[in-house]
Amino acid sequence: MSTIEQVADSVYVVAGTNVNWSLITGDSGVVLVDAGYPRDTGAVLDSLRQIGHEPADLAAILLTHAHLDHIGAIPTLVERTGVPVYTGADEAAHARREYLQQITPADMARQLRTPGGPRWVFQTLRALGGHVRMSVPTATTGDENALRRLPGGIVAVPTPGHTTGHTAYLMPDEDILFSGDALVTGHPLLPDTGLQALPEVFNHDEAQTHTTAESLIARRPRLLIPGHGKPMAR
Protein backbone atom coordinates (compact mmCIF):
# COMPACT_ATOMS: atom_id res chain seq x y z
CA MET A 1 0.00 0.00 0.00
CA SER A 2 1.35 3.44 -0.94
CA THR A 3 0.06 6.98 -0.56
CA ILE A 4 0.77 9.84 -2.94
CA GLU A 5 0.87 13.52 -2.00
CA GLN A 6 1.33 16.52 -4.26
CA VAL A 7 3.70 18.85 -2.39
CA ALA A 8 4.38 21.40 -5.18
CA ASP A 9 3.01 22.14 -8.64
CA SER A 10 5.37 19.66 -10.25
CA VAL A 11 6.36 17.39 -7.34
CA TYR A 12 4.66 14.34 -5.87
CA VAL A 13 5.91 12.31 -2.90
CA VAL A 14 4.90 8.67 -2.54
CA ALA A 15 5.16 6.75 0.73
CA GLY A 16 5.76 3.06 0.11
CA THR A 17 7.02 0.39 2.51
CA ASN A 18 8.63 2.63 5.15
CA VAL A 19 10.39 4.54 2.36
CA ASN A 20 9.60 7.40 -0.02
CA TRP A 21 10.11 8.01 -3.71
CA SER A 22 9.28 11.20 -5.59
CA LEU A 23 8.09 12.23 -9.03
CA ILE A 24 9.00 15.52 -10.70
CA THR A 25 6.98 16.46 -13.76
CA GLY A 26 7.79 18.82 -16.59
CA ASP A 27 7.43 19.43 -20.33
CA SER A 28 10.20 16.94 -21.10
CA GLY A 29 8.77 14.10 -19.03
CA VAL A 30 9.00 12.79 -15.49
CA VAL A 31 11.95 12.32 -13.14
CA LEU A 32 11.77 9.57 -10.53
CA VAL A 33 13.83 10.15 -7.38
CA ASP A 34 14.59 6.75 -5.81
CA ALA A 35 12.43 3.69 -6.37
CA GLY A 36 11.41 1.90 -3.17
CA TYR A 37 11.91 -1.75 -2.30
CA PRO A 38 11.75 -4.54 -4.90
CA ARG A 39 8.17 -5.36 -3.92
CA ASP A 40 7.24 -1.67 -4.21
CA THR A 41 7.74 -1.94 -7.97
CA GLY A 42 4.03 -2.23 -8.70
CA ALA A 43 3.33 0.78 -6.48
CA VAL A 44 6.01 2.82 -8.28
CA LEU A 45 4.40 2.02 -11.63
CA ASP A 46 0.96 2.83 -10.23
CA SER A 47 2.14 6.17 -8.85
CA LEU A 48 3.25 7.18 -12.35
CA ARG A 49 -0.21 6.34 -13.67
CA GLN A 50 -1.93 8.20 -10.84
CA ILE A 51 -0.31 11.45 -11.96
CA GLY A 52 -1.22 10.81 -15.59
CA HIS A 53 2.02 9.29 -16.89
CA GLU A 54 3.47 5.97 -18.01
CA PRO A 55 6.97 4.48 -17.64
CA ALA A 56 7.75 5.60 -21.21
CA ASP A 57 7.46 9.22 -19.99
CA LEU A 58 10.44 8.86 -17.65
CA ALA A 59 13.29 11.21 -18.55
CA ALA A 60 15.62 9.87 -15.84
CA ILE A 61 15.85 8.15 -12.49
CA LEU A 62 17.84 9.98 -9.83
CA LEU A 63 19.26 7.66 -7.18
CA THR A 64 20.28 9.14 -3.85
CA HIS A 65 22.06 5.92 -2.88
CA ALA A 66 22.06 2.24 -3.71
CA HIS A 67 20.48 0.60 -0.69
CA LEU A 68 17.85 -2.02 -1.49
CA ASP A 69 14.97 0.15 -0.26
CA HIS A 70 15.81 2.79 -2.89
CA ILE A 71 16.64 0.78 -6.02
CA GLY A 72 13.74 -1.68 -6.02
CA ALA A 73 11.82 -0.68 -9.16
CA ILE A 74 14.86 0.42 -11.17
CA PRO A 75 15.68 -2.90 -12.91
CA THR A 76 12.09 -3.23 -14.16
CA LEU A 77 11.98 0.37 -15.38
CA VAL A 78 15.34 0.11 -17.12
CA GLU A 79 14.33 -3.15 -18.78
CA ARG A 80 11.04 -1.68 -20.02
CA THR A 81 12.20 1.78 -21.10
CA GLY A 82 16.00 2.04 -21.08
CA VAL A 83 15.67 5.10 -18.82
CA PRO A 84 19.04 6.50 -17.65
CA VAL A 85 19.91 6.15 -13.96
CA TYR A 86 22.01 8.95 -12.50
CA THR A 87 23.70 9.11 -9.11
CA GLY A 88 26.96 10.32 -7.56
CA ALA A 89 30.28 9.16 -8.97
CA ASP A 90 31.14 6.92 -6.00
CA GLU A 91 27.54 5.81 -5.66
CA ALA A 92 27.36 4.65 -9.27
CA ALA A 93 30.01 2.05 -8.45
CA HIS A 94 28.03 1.10 -5.35
CA ALA A 95 24.85 0.69 -7.44
CA ARG A 96 26.74 -1.56 -9.86
CA ARG A 97 27.88 -3.54 -6.77
CA GLU A 98 31.55 -2.96 -7.32
CA TYR A 99 31.47 -2.60 -3.53
CA LEU A 100 28.69 -2.89 -0.93
CA GLN A 101 27.73 -0.69 2.02
CA GLN A 102 24.54 -2.23 3.37
CA ILE A 103 23.14 -3.31 6.74
CA THR A 104 24.25 -6.89 7.38
CA PRO A 105 21.91 -9.81 8.19
CA ALA A 106 23.44 -9.97 11.68
CA ASP A 107 22.81 -6.26 12.26
CA MET A 108 19.28 -6.69 11.01
CA ALA A 109 18.66 -9.60 13.37
CA ARG A 110 19.85 -7.48 16.29
CA GLN A 111 17.02 -5.02 15.57
CA LEU A 112 14.59 -7.70 16.77
CA ARG A 113 15.59 -6.64 20.31
CA THR A 114 14.82 -2.95 19.76
CA PRO A 115 11.51 -1.07 20.11
CA GLY A 116 9.70 -1.32 16.80
CA GLY A 117 12.37 -3.67 15.48
CA PRO A 118 10.38 -6.89 14.99
CA ARG A 119 7.71 -5.15 12.91
CA TRP A 120 10.36 -3.33 10.85
CA VAL A 121 12.32 -6.54 10.20
CA PHE A 122 9.16 -8.38 9.09
CA GLN A 123 8.11 -5.55 6.78
CA THR A 124 11.61 -5.26 5.34
CA LEU A 125 12.00 -8.96 4.59
CA ARG A 126 8.58 -8.99 2.95
CA ALA A 127 9.40 -5.89 0.87
CA LEU A 128 12.72 -7.36 -0.28
CA GLY A 129 11.04 -10.52 -1.52
CA GLY A 130 14.37 -12.33 -1.69
CA HIS A 131 15.98 -9.78 -4.02
CA VAL A 132 19.02 -9.20 -1.82
CA ARG A 133 21.50 -9.39 -4.71
CA MET A 134 19.80 -6.69 -6.76
CA SER A 135 22.06 -4.15 -8.51
CA VAL A 136 21.82 -1.37 -11.09
CA PRO A 137 24.43 -2.17 -13.78
CA THR A 138 23.51 0.89 -15.86
CA ALA A 139 23.97 3.44 -13.06
CA THR A 140 26.19 6.32 -14.08
CA THR A 141 27.36 9.69 -12.78
CA GLY A 142 24.87 12.49 -13.34
CA ASP A 143 26.48 15.05 -15.66
CA GLU A 144 25.84 18.60 -14.41
CA ASN A 145 24.39 19.83 -17.69
CA ALA A 146 22.24 16.74 -18.19
CA LEU A 147 20.74 17.14 -14.72
CA ARG A 148 19.98 20.81 -15.27
CA ARG A 149 18.03 19.95 -18.44
CA LEU A 150 15.75 17.56 -16.55
CA PRO A 151 12.35 18.60 -15.16
CA GLY A 152 13.08 20.62 -12.04
CA GLY A 153 16.46 21.85 -13.30
CA ILE A 154 18.23 19.48 -10.92
CA VAL A 155 21.50 20.16 -9.09
CA ALA A 156 23.29 17.25 -7.40
CA VAL A 157 24.44 17.84 -3.80
CA PRO A 158 27.11 15.44 -2.47
CA THR A 159 25.97 14.20 0.96
CA PRO A 160 28.39 11.47 2.10
CA GLY A 161 28.13 9.46 5.28
CA HIS A 162 25.09 7.21 5.06
CA THR A 163 26.96 5.79 2.07
CA THR A 164 30.23 7.09 0.65
CA GLY A 165 28.62 8.44 -2.50
CA HIS A 166 25.20 9.45 -1.16
CA THR A 167 23.80 12.31 -3.25
CA ALA A 168 20.89 14.66 -2.55
CA TYR A 169 19.12 16.59 -5.31
CA LEU A 170 18.06 20.22 -5.31
CA MET A 171 15.44 21.99 -7.41
CA PRO A 172 17.11 25.41 -7.06
CA ASP A 173 14.36 27.54 -8.56
CA GLU A 174 11.86 26.24 -5.99
CA ASP A 175 14.37 25.49 -3.21
CA ILE A 176 13.15 21.90 -2.86
CA LEU A 177 15.71 19.40 -1.58
CA PHE A 178 15.41 15.62 -1.94
CA SER A 179 17.63 14.50 0.93
CA GLY A 180 17.38 10.72 0.59
CA ASP A 181 18.76 9.15 3.76
CA ALA A 182 21.24 11.93 4.51
CA LEU A 183 18.52 13.68 6.56
CA VAL A 184 15.18 12.14 7.47
CA THR A 185 12.12 13.09 9.49
CA GLY A 186 11.08 9.64 10.72
CA HIS A 187 11.70 5.90 10.59
CA PRO A 188 10.23 2.88 12.39
CA LEU A 189 13.47 2.48 14.38
CA LEU A 190 13.59 6.12 15.47
CA PRO A 191 11.77 7.06 18.70
CA ASP A 192 10.74 10.53 17.51
CA THR A 193 9.96 12.47 14.35
CA GLY A 194 11.73 15.61 13.16
CA LEU A 195 14.92 16.41 11.27
CA GLN A 196 17.60 13.86 12.16
CA ALA A 197 20.00 11.22 10.92
CA LEU A 198 19.04 7.57 10.65
CA PRO A 199 20.13 5.16 13.40
CA GLU A 200 23.84 4.29 13.38
CA VAL A 201 23.25 0.73 12.18
CA PHE A 202 22.33 2.06 8.73
CA ASN A 203 25.24 4.46 8.28
CA HIS A 204 28.60 3.62 6.71
CA ASP A 205 30.39 6.56 8.39
CA GLU A 206 28.53 7.74 11.48
CA ALA A 207 30.57 10.90 12.08
CA GLN A 208 30.27 11.99 8.44
CA THR A 209 26.55 11.17 8.48
CA HIS A 210 25.97 13.64 11.31
CA THR A 211 28.19 16.31 9.76
CA THR A 212 26.21 16.03 6.53
CA ALA A 213 22.86 16.07 8.34
CA GLU A 214 23.85 19.22 10.20
CA SER A 215 24.92 20.90 6.95
CA LEU A 216 21.55 20.13 5.35
CA ILE A 217 19.67 21.44 8.38
CA ALA A 218 21.72 24.65 8.14
CA ARG A 219 20.86 24.95 4.44
CA ARG A 220 17.16 25.32 5.41
CA PRO A 221 15.50 24.54 2.06
CA ARG A 222 11.95 25.78 1.54
CA LEU A 223 10.81 22.16 1.34
CA LEU A 224 12.79 19.08 2.35
CA ILE A 225 11.69 15.71 0.99
CA PRO A 226 13.40 12.86 2.88
CA GLY A 227 13.79 9.20 2.00
CA HIS A 228 12.02 8.31 5.24
CA GLY A 229 9.37 10.32 7.05
CA LYS A 230 7.14 13.16 5.96
CA PRO A 231 8.20 16.16 3.83
CA MET A 232 9.01 19.22 5.93
CA ALA A 233 8.44 22.83 4.90
CA ARG A 234 10.51 25.67 6.32
Coordinates of C-alpha atoms in Angstrom, one line a residue:
M1 CA 0.0 0.0 0.0
S2 CA 1.3 3.4 -0.9
T3 CA 0.1 7.0 -0.6
I4 CA 0.8 9.8 -2.9
E5 CA 0.9 13.5 -2.0
Q6 CA 1.3 16.5 -4.3
V7 CA 3.7 18.9 -2.4
A8 CA 4.4 21.4 -5.2
D9 CA 3.0 22.1 -8.6
S10 CA 5.4 19.7 -10.2
V11 CA 6.4 17.4 -7.3
Y12 CA 4.7 14.3 -5.9
V13 CA 5.9 12.3 -2.9
V14 CA 4.9 8.7 -2.5
A15 CA 5.2 6.8 0.7
G16 CA 5.8 3.1 0.1
T17 CA 7.0 0.4 2.5
N18 CA 8.6 2.6 5.1
V19 CA 10.4 4.5 2.4
N20 CA 9.6 7.4 0.0
W21 CA 10.1 8.0 -3.7
S22 CA 9.3 11.2 -5.6
L23 CA 8.1 12.2 -9.0
I24 CA 9.0 15.5 -10.7
T25 CA 7.0 16.5 -13.8
G26 CA 7.8 18.8 -16.6
D27 CA 7.4 19.4 -20.3
S28 CA 10.2 16.9 -21.1
G29 CA 8.8 14.1 -19.0
V30 CA 9.0 12.8 -15.5
V31 CA 11.9 12.3 -13.1
L32 CA 11.8 9.6 -10.5
V33 CA 13.8 10.2 -7.4
D34 CA 14.6 6.8 -5.8
A35 CA 12.4 3.7 -6.4
G36 CA 11.4 1.9 -3.2
Y37 CA 11.9 -1.8 -2.3
P38 CA 11.8 -4.5 -4.9
R39 CA 8.2 -5.4 -3.9
D40 CA 7.2 -1.7 -4.2
T41 CA 7.7 -1.9 -8.0
G42 CA 4.0 -2.2 -8.7
A43 CA 3.3 0.8 -6.5
V44 CA 6.0 2.8 -8.3
L45 CA 4.4 2.0 -11.6
D46 CA 1.0 2.8 -10.2
S47 CA 2.1 6.2 -8.9
L48 CA 3.2 7.2 -12.3
R49 CA -0.2 6.3 -13.7
Q50 CA -1.9 8.2 -10.8
I51 CA -0.3 11.4 -12.0
G52 CA -1.2 10.8 -15.6
H53 CA 2.0 9.3 -16.9
E54 CA 3.5 6.0 -18.0
P55 CA 7.0 4.5 -17.6
A56 CA 7.8 5.6 -21.2
D57 CA 7.5 9.2 -20.0
L58 CA 10.4 8.9 -17.6
A59 CA 13.3 11.2 -18.5
A60 CA 15.6 9.9 -15.8
I61 CA 15.8 8.2 -12.5
L62 CA 17.8 10.0 -9.8
L63 CA 19.3 7.7 -7.2
T64 CA 20.3 9.1 -3.8
H65 CA 22.1 5.9 -2.9
A66 CA 22.1 2.2 -3.7
H67 CA 20.5 0.6 -0.7
L68 CA 17.9 -2.0 -1.5
D69 CA 15.0 0.1 -0.3
H70 CA 15.8 2.8 -2.9
I71 CA 16.6 0.8 -6.0
G72 CA 13.7 -1.7 -6.0
A73 CA 11.8 -0.7 -9.2
I74 CA 14.9 0.4 -11.2
P75 CA 15.7 -2.9 -12.9
T76 CA 12.1 -3.2 -14.2
L77 CA 12.0 0.4 -15.4
V78 CA 15.3 0.1 -17.1
E79 CA 14.3 -3.2 -18.8
R80 CA 11.0 -1.7 -20.0
T81 CA 12.2 1.8 -21.1
G82 CA 16.0 2.0 -21.1
V83 CA 15.7 5.1 -18.8
P84 CA 19.0 6.5 -17.6
V85 CA 19.9 6.2 -14.0
Y86 CA 22.0 9.0 -12.5
T87 CA 23.7 9.1 -9.1
G88 CA 27.0 10.3 -7.6
A89 CA 30.3 9.2 -9.0
D90 CA 31.1 6.9 -6.0
E91 CA 27.5 5.8 -5.7
A92 CA 27.4 4.7 -9.3
A93 CA 30.0 2.0 -8.4
H94 CA 28.0 1.1 -5.4
A95 CA 24.8 0.7 -7.4
R96 CA 26.7 -1.6 -9.9
R97 CA 27.9 -3.5 -6.8
E98 CA 31.6 -3.0 -7.3
Y99 CA 31.5 -2.6 -3.5
L100 CA 28.7 -2.9 -0.9
Q101 CA 27.7 -0.7 2.0
Q102 CA 24.5 -2.2 3.4
I103 CA 23.1 -3.3 6.7
T104 CA 24.3 -6.9 7.4
P105 CA 21.9 -9.8 8.2
A106 CA 23.4 -10.0 11.7
D107 CA 22.8 -6.3 12.3
M108 CA 19.3 -6.7 11.0
A109 CA 18.7 -9.6 13.4
R110 CA 19.8 -7.5 16.3
Q111 CA 17.0 -5.0 15.6
L112 CA 14.6 -7.7 16.8
R113 CA 15.6 -6.6 20.3
T114 CA 14.8 -2.9 19.8
P115 CA 11.5 -1.1 20.1
G116 CA 9.7 -1.3 16.8
G117 CA 12.4 -3.7 15.5
P118 CA 10.4 -6.9 15.0
R119 CA 7.7 -5.2 12.9
W120 CA 10.4 -3.3 10.9
V121 CA 12.3 -6.5 10.2
F122 CA 9.2 -8.4 9.1
Q123 CA 8.1 -5.5 6.8
T124 CA 11.6 -5.3 5.3
L125 CA 12.0 -9.0 4.6
R126 CA 8.6 -9.0 2.9
A127 CA 9.4 -5.9 0.9
L128 CA 12.7 -7.4 -0.3
G129 CA 11.0 -10.5 -1.5
G130 CA 14.4 -12.3 -1.7
H131 CA 16.0 -9.8 -4.0
V132 CA 19.0 -9.2 -1.8
R133 CA 21.5 -9.4 -4.7
M134 CA 19.8 -6.7 -6.8
S135 CA 22.1 -4.1 -8.5
V136 CA 21.8 -1.4 -11.1
P137 CA 24.4 -2.2 -13.8
T138 CA 23.5 0.9 -15.9
A139 CA 24.0 3.4 -13.1
T140 CA 26.2 6.3 -14.1
T141 CA 27.4 9.7 -12.8
G142 CA 24.9 12.5 -13.3
D143 CA 26.5 15.1 -15.7
E144 CA 25.8 18.6 -14.4
N145 CA 24.4 19.8 -17.7
A146 CA 22.2 16.7 -18.2
L147 CA 20.7 17.1 -14.7
R148 CA 20.0 20.8 -15.3
R149 CA 18.0 19.9 -18.4
L150 CA 15.8 17.6 -16.5
P151 CA 12.4 18.6 -15.2
G152 CA 13.1 20.6 -12.0
G153 CA 16.5 21.9 -13.3
I154 CA 18.2 19.5 -10.9
V155 CA 21.5 20.2 -9.1
A156 CA 23.3 17.2 -7.4
V157 CA 24.4 17.8 -3.8
P158 CA 27.1 15.4 -2.5
T159 CA 26.0 14.2 1.0
P160 CA 28.4 11.5 2.1
G161 CA 28.1 9.5 5.3
H162 CA 25.1 7.2 5.1
T163 CA 27.0 5.8 2.1
T164 CA 30.2 7.1 0.6
G165 CA 28.6 8.4 -2.5
H166 CA 25.2 9.5 -1.2
T167 CA 23.8 12.3 -3.2
A168 CA 20.9 14.7 -2.5
Y169 CA 19.1 16.6 -5.3
L170 CA 18.1 20.2 -5.3
M171 CA 15.4 22.0 -7.4
P172 CA 17.1 25.4 -7.1
D173 CA 14.4 27.5 -8.6
E174 CA 11.9 26.2 -6.0
D175 CA 14.4 25.5 -3.2
I176 CA 13.2 21.9 -2.9
L177 CA 15.7 19.4 -1.6
F178 CA 15.4 15.6 -1.9
S179 CA 17.6 14.5 0.9
G180 CA 17.4 10.7 0.6
D181 CA 18.8 9.2 3.8
A182 CA 21.2 11.9 4.5
L183 CA 18.5 13.7 6.6
V184 CA 15.2 12.1 7.5
T185 CA 12.1 13.1 9.5
G186 CA 11.1 9.6 10.7
H187 CA 11.7 5.9 10.6
P188 CA 10.2 2.9 12.4
L189 CA 13.5 2.5 14.4
L190 CA 13.6 6.1 15.5
P191 CA 11.8 7.1 18.7
D192 CA 10.7 10.5 17.5
T193 CA 10.0 12.5 14.4
G194 CA 11.7 15.6 13.2
L195 CA 14.9 16.4 11.3
Q196 CA 17.6 13.9 12.2
A197 CA 20.0 11.2 10.9
L198 CA 19.0 7.6 10.6
P199 CA 20.1 5.2 13.4
E200 CA 23.8 4.3 13.4
V201 CA 23.2 0.7 12.2
F202 CA 22.3 2.1 8.7
N203 CA 25.2 4.5 8.3
H204 CA 28.6 3.6 6.7
D205 CA 30.4 6.6 8.4
E206 CA 28.5 7.7 11.5
A207 CA 30.6 10.9 12.1
Q208 CA 30.3 12.0 8.4
T209 CA 26.6 11.2 8.5
H210 CA 26.0 13.6 11.3
T211 CA 28.2 16.3 9.8
T212 CA 26.2 16.0 6.5
A213 CA 22.9 16.1 8.3
E214 CA 23.9 19.2 10.2
S215 CA 24.9 20.9 7.0
L216 CA 21.5 20.1 5.4
I217 CA 19.7 21.4 8.4
A218 CA 21.7 24.7 8.1
R219 CA 20.9 24.9 4.4
R220 CA 17.2 25.3 5.4
P221 CA 15.5 24.5 2.1
R222 CA 12.0 25.8 1.5
L223 CA 10.8 22.2 1.3
L224 CA 12.8 19.1 2.4
I225 CA 11.7 15.7 1.0
P226 CA 13.4 12.9 2.9
G227 CA 13.8 9.2 2.0
H228 CA 12.0 8.3 5.2
G229 CA 9.4 10.3 7.1
K230 CA 7.1 13.2 6.0
P231 CA 8.2 16.2 3.8
M232 CA 9.0 19.2 5.9
A233 CA 8.4 22.8 4.9
R234 CA 10.5 25.7 6.3

